[in-house]
Every structure is written in C-alpha cells, then in structure tokens.
mmCIF file with all atom_site columns, C-alpha atoms in Angstrom:
data_model
loop_
_atom_site.group_PDB
_atom_site.id
_atom_site.type_symbol
_atom_site.label_atom_id
_atom_site.label_alt_id
_atom_site.label_comp_id
_atom_site.label_asym_id
_atom_site.label_entity_id
_atom_site.label_seq_id
_atom_site.pdbx_PDB_ins_code
_atom_site.Cartn_x
_atom_site.Cartn_y
_atom_site.Cartn_z
_atom_site.occupancy
_atom_site.B_iso_or_equiv
_atom_site.pdbx_formal_charge
_atom_site.auth_seq_id
_atom_site.auth_comp_id
_atom_site.auth_asym_id
_atom_site.auth_atom_id
_atom_site.pdbx_PDB_model_num
ATOM 1  C CA . UNK A 1 1  ? -23.233 18.187 16.915 1.00 87.00 ? 1  UNK A CA 1
ATOM 2  C CA . UNK A 1 2  ? -19.348 17.615 15.688 1.00 95.00 ? 2  UNK A CA 1
ATOM 3  C CA . UNK A 1 3  ? -17.302 20.861 14.770 1.00 96.00 ? 3  UNK A CA 1
ATOM 4  C CA . UNK A 1 4  ? -15.694 20.756 11.101 1.00 97.00 ? 4  UNK A CA 1
ATOM 5  C CA . UNK A 1 5  ? -12.176 22.816 10.393 1.00 97.00 ? 5  UNK A CA 1
ATOM 6  C CA . UNK A 1 6  ? -11.930 23.369 6.465  1.00 97.00 ? 6  UNK A CA 1
ATOM 7  C CA . UNK A 1 7  ? -8.554  23.496 5.033  1.00 98.00 ? 7  UNK A CA 1
ATOM 8  C CA . UNK A 1 8  ? -7.726  24.362 1.549  1.00 98.00 ? 8  UNK A CA 1
ATOM 9  C CA . UNK A 1 9  ? -8.185  21.046 -0.387 1.00 98.00 ? 9  UNK A CA 1
ATOM 10 C CA . UNK A 1 10 ? -11.578 20.746 -1.004 1.00 94.00 ? 10 UNK A CA 1
ATOM 11 C CA . UNK A 1 11 ? -11.130 17.428 -2.614 1.00 96.00 ? 11 UNK A CA 1
ATOM 12 C CA . UNK A 1 12 ? -9.276  15.477 -0.909 1.00 97.00 ? 12 UNK A CA 1
ATOM 13 C CA . UNK A 1 13 ? -11.015 12.790 1.292  1.00 96.00 ? 13 UNK A CA 1
ATOM 14 C CA . UNK A 1 14 ? -9.049  11.831 4.406  1.00 97.00 ? 14 UNK A CA 1
ATOM 15 C CA . UNK A 1 15 ? -10.908 13.295 7.895  1.00 98.00 ? 15 UNK A CA 1
ATOM 16 C CA . UNK A 1 16 ? -9.173  13.396 11.060 1.00 98.00 ? 16 UNK A CA 1
ATOM 17 C CA . UNK A 1 17 ? -10.984 13.247 14.038 1.00 98.00 ? 17 UNK A CA 1
ATOM 18 C CA . UNK A 1 18 ? -9.537  14.746 17.605 1.00 98.00 ? 18 UNK A CA 1
ATOM 19 C CA . UNK A 1 19 ? -10.636 13.708 20.617 1.00 98.00 ? 19 UNK A CA 1
ATOM 20 C CA . UNK A 1 20 ? -10.300 17.072 22.211 1.00 98.00 ? 20 UNK A CA 1
ATOM 21 C CA . UNK A 1 21 ? -9.731  17.374 25.669 1.00 98.00 ? 21 UNK A CA 1
ATOM 22 C CA . UNK A 1 22 ? -10.797 19.488 28.501 1.00 97.00 ? 22 UNK A CA 1
ATOM 23 C CA . UNK A 1 23 ? -7.852  21.848 29.989 1.00 96.00 ? 23 UNK A CA 1
ATOM 24 C CA . UNK A 1 24 ? -8.928  21.021 33.489 1.00 97.00 ? 24 UNK A CA 1
ATOM 25 C CA . UNK A 1 25 ? -9.693  17.737 33.672 1.00 97.00 ? 25 UNK A CA 1
ATOM 26 C CA . UNK A 1 26 ? -7.666  16.193 31.312 1.00 97.00 ? 26 UNK A CA 1
ATOM 27 C CA . UNK A 1 27 ? -10.639 13.758 29.738 1.00 97.00 ? 27 UNK A CA 1
ATOM 28 C CA . UNK A 1 28 ? -12.205 13.824 26.629 1.00 97.00 ? 28 UNK A CA 1
ATOM 29 C CA . UNK A 1 29 ? -14.763 17.316 26.451 1.00 97.00 ? 29 UNK A CA 1
ATOM 30 C CA . UNK A 1 30 ? -15.999 16.232 22.293 1.00 97.00 ? 30 UNK A CA 1
ATOM 31 C CA . UNK A 1 31 ? -14.750 15.781 18.472 1.00 97.00 ? 31 UNK A CA 1
ATOM 32 C CA . UNK A 1 32 ? -13.370 18.500 15.892 1.00 98.00 ? 32 UNK A CA 1
ATOM 33 C CA . UNK A 1 33 ? -13.137 17.308 12.400 1.00 98.00 ? 33 UNK A CA 1
ATOM 34 C CA . UNK A 1 34 ? -10.939 18.649 10.446 1.00 98.00 ? 34 UNK A CA 1
ATOM 35 C CA . UNK A 1 35 ? -11.315 18.119 6.640  1.00 98.00 ? 35 UNK A CA 1
ATOM 36 C CA . UNK A 1 36 ? -9.612  19.435 3.581  1.00 98.00 ? 36 UNK A CA 1
ATOM 37 C CA . UNK A 1 37 ? -6.163  18.616 3.831  1.00 98.00 ? 37 UNK A CA 1
ATOM 38 C CA . UNK A 1 38 ? -4.322  15.843 3.091  1.00 97.00 ? 38 UNK A CA 1
ATOM 39 C CA . UNK A 1 39 ? -1.732  15.182 5.892  1.00 97.00 ? 39 UNK A CA 1
ATOM 40 C CA . UNK A 1 40 ? -1.801  15.387 9.459  1.00 97.00 ? 40 UNK A CA 1
ATOM 41 C CA . UNK A 1 41 ? 1.114   17.505 10.179 1.00 98.00 ? 41 UNK A CA 1
ATOM 42 C CA . UNK A 1 42 ? -0.892  20.651 9.007  1.00 98.00 ? 42 UNK A CA 1
ATOM 43 C CA . UNK A 1 43 ? -4.535  19.659 10.087 1.00 98.00 ? 43 UNK A CA 1
ATOM 44 C CA . UNK A 1 44 ? -3.223  19.300 13.369 1.00 97.00 ? 44 UNK A CA 1
ATOM 45 C CA . UNK A 1 45 ? -1.326  23.044 13.043 1.00 97.00 ? 45 UNK A CA 1
ATOM 46 C CA . UNK A 1 46 ? -4.736  24.280 11.790 1.00 97.00 ? 46 UNK A CA 1
ATOM 47 C CA . UNK A 1 47 ? -6.780  22.934 14.718 1.00 97.00 ? 47 UNK A CA 1
ATOM 48 C CA . UNK A 1 48 ? -4.397  24.002 16.911 1.00 97.00 ? 48 UNK A CA 1
ATOM 49 C CA . UNK A 1 49 ? -3.667  27.649 15.777 1.00 96.00 ? 49 UNK A CA 1
ATOM 50 C CA . UNK A 1 50 ? -7.825  28.432 16.352 1.00 96.00 ? 50 UNK A CA 1
ATOM 51 C CA . UNK A 1 51 ? -7.319  28.556 19.504 1.00 96.00 ? 51 UNK A CA 1
ATOM 52 C CA . UNK A 1 52 ? -6.893  31.955 20.854 1.00 96.00 ? 52 UNK A CA 1
ATOM 53 C CA . UNK A 1 53 ? -5.430  30.605 24.185 1.00 97.00 ? 53 UNK A CA 1
ATOM 54 C CA . UNK A 1 54 ? -2.391  29.097 22.702 1.00 96.00 ? 54 UNK A CA 1
ATOM 55 C CA . UNK A 1 55 ? -3.340  25.965 24.426 1.00 97.00 ? 55 UNK A CA 1
ATOM 56 C CA . UNK A 1 56 ? -4.837  23.814 21.207 1.00 97.00 ? 56 UNK A CA 1
ATOM 57 C CA . UNK A 1 57 ? -1.627  21.516 21.734 1.00 97.00 ? 57 UNK A CA 1
ATOM 58 C CA . UNK A 1 58 ? -3.300  21.395 25.107 1.00 97.00 ? 58 UNK A CA 1
ATOM 59 C CA . UNK A 1 59 ? -7.103  19.977 24.162 1.00 97.00 ? 59 UNK A CA 1
ATOM 60 C CA . UNK A 1 60 ? -5.153  17.597 21.428 1.00 97.00 ? 60 UNK A CA 1
ATOM 61 C CA . UNK A 1 61 ? -6.136  14.245 22.593 1.00 97.00 ? 61 UNK A CA 1
ATOM 62 C CA . UNK A 1 62 ? -5.739  11.294 20.189 1.00 96.00 ? 62 UNK A CA 1
ATOM 63 C CA . UNK A 1 63 ? -5.941  11.743 16.717 1.00 97.00 ? 63 UNK A CA 1
ATOM 64 C CA . UNK A 1 64 ? -7.858  10.079 13.854 1.00 97.00 ? 64 UNK A CA 1
ATOM 65 C CA . UNK A 1 65 ? -7.451  9.549  10.585 1.00 97.00 ? 65 UNK A CA 1
ATOM 66 C CA . UNK A 1 66 ? -10.353 7.996  7.900  1.00 97.00 ? 66 UNK A CA 1
ATOM 67 C CA . UNK A 1 67 ? -12.128 8.613  5.206  1.00 96.00 ? 67 UNK A CA 1
ATOM 68 C CA . UNK A 1 68 ? -15.094 10.753 3.798  1.00 96.00 ? 68 UNK A CA 1
ATOM 69 C CA . UNK A 1 69 ? -16.998 7.352  3.613  1.00 95.00 ? 69 UNK A CA 1
ATOM 70 C CA . UNK A 1 70 ? -16.174 6.498  7.461  1.00 95.00 ? 70 UNK A CA 1
ATOM 71 C CA . UNK A 1 71 ? -16.488 9.665  8.657  1.00 96.00 ? 71 UNK A CA 1
ATOM 72 C CA . UNK A 1 72 ? -20.419 10.020 7.567  1.00 95.00 ? 72 UNK A CA 1
ATOM 73 C CA . UNK A 1 73 ? -20.834 6.816  9.064  1.00 94.00 ? 73 UNK A CA 1
ATOM 74 C CA . UNK A 1 74 ? -19.215 7.308  11.667 1.00 95.00 ? 74 UNK A CA 1
ATOM 75 C CA . UNK A 1 75 ? -22.314 10.428 11.546 1.00 95.00 ? 75 UNK A CA 1
ATOM 76 C CA . UNK A 1 76 ? -24.707 8.034  11.172 1.00 94.00 ? 76 UNK A CA 1
ATOM 77 C CA . UNK A 1 77 ? -24.313 5.624  13.082 1.00 93.00 ? 77 UNK A CA 1
ATOM 78 C CA . UNK A 1 78 ? -21.728 6.434  16.204 1.00 92.00 ? 78 UNK A CA 1
ATOM 79 C CA . UNK A 1 79 ? -22.166 8.176  19.919 1.00 93.00 ? 79 UNK A CA 1
ATOM 80 C CA . UNK A 1 80 ? -20.336 11.312 19.028 1.00 94.00 ? 80 UNK A CA 1
ATOM 81 C CA . UNK A 1 81 ? -20.760 12.165 22.791 1.00 95.00 ? 81 UNK A CA 1
ATOM 82 C CA . UNK A 1 82 ? -17.589 9.618  23.593 1.00 96.00 ? 82 UNK A CA 1
ATOM 83 C CA . UNK A 1 83 ? -14.359 9.251  22.136 1.00 97.00 ? 83 UNK A CA 1
ATOM 84 C CA . UNK A 1 84 ? -13.916 8.437  18.876 1.00 96.00 ? 84 UNK A CA 1
ATOM 85 C CA . UNK A 1 85 ? -14.510 4.667  17.290 1.00 92.00 ? 85 UNK A CA 1
ATOM 86 C CA . UNK A 1 86 ? -15.693 3.481  14.171 1.00 82.00 ? 86 UNK A CA 1
ATOM 87 C CA . UNK A 1 87 ? -18.330 0.901  13.498 1.00 72.00 ? 87 UNK A CA 1
ATOM 88 C CA . UNK A 1 88 ? -17.806 -2.419 14.180 1.00 64.00 ? 88 UNK A CA 1
ATOM 89 C CA . UNK A 1 89 ? -19.289 -2.736 10.175 1.00 57.00 ? 89 UNK A CA 1
ATOM 90 C CA . UNK A 1 90 ? -15.898 -0.101 8.844  1.00 51.00 ? 90 UNK A CA 1
ATOM 91 C CA . UNK A 1 91 ? -12.912 -1.472 11.549 1.00 48.00 ? 91 UNK A CA 1
#
C-alpha cells in the first residue's frame, strides 16, 4: 500500500511522492503520496507537520512531482517497496 495525504485542492492533477527515510538508518522506508496541492512547498509543509515528533524534515527523502495519470500508472506497474521510479513507458 501507499499512504496518501489529501490536501484542500481536489482539482489539482499534481501528485508529490516522497521517498520517506527511516530515521535511524537514513535509508528508504516507504512512500508518502501527497495529493490536493498545486505546488511542492505547501504539500511538503503538510507532510512534515503530520509527524508529532517534529522530525518530518528528517524523514523527507527525494520528492517527485508527477501527474495523476503517472501516479496511477506507477501504482499499477511499479515496485512500491523501492525508491520511486517511473516505469519506462512514462518517462
């Protein structure tokens, strides 16, 4: 599964996929998908504020800005247990 954060702009076609890092190892842990935002800064702010320990920034790995179409294709055709990478058909 992939966790999703839903923002206030439901018509936005942007998806921000965060490669979340493990706090102890710094290695890839899991993805967090952020929908409902038009730009990266407010999307990341919402993601980081979701951590009650205040360490959202420390968990933030690579951030990928993709379309909703690319997101759906990625979910259907990719190994979501590894850091984000679009399938070749959508590069």
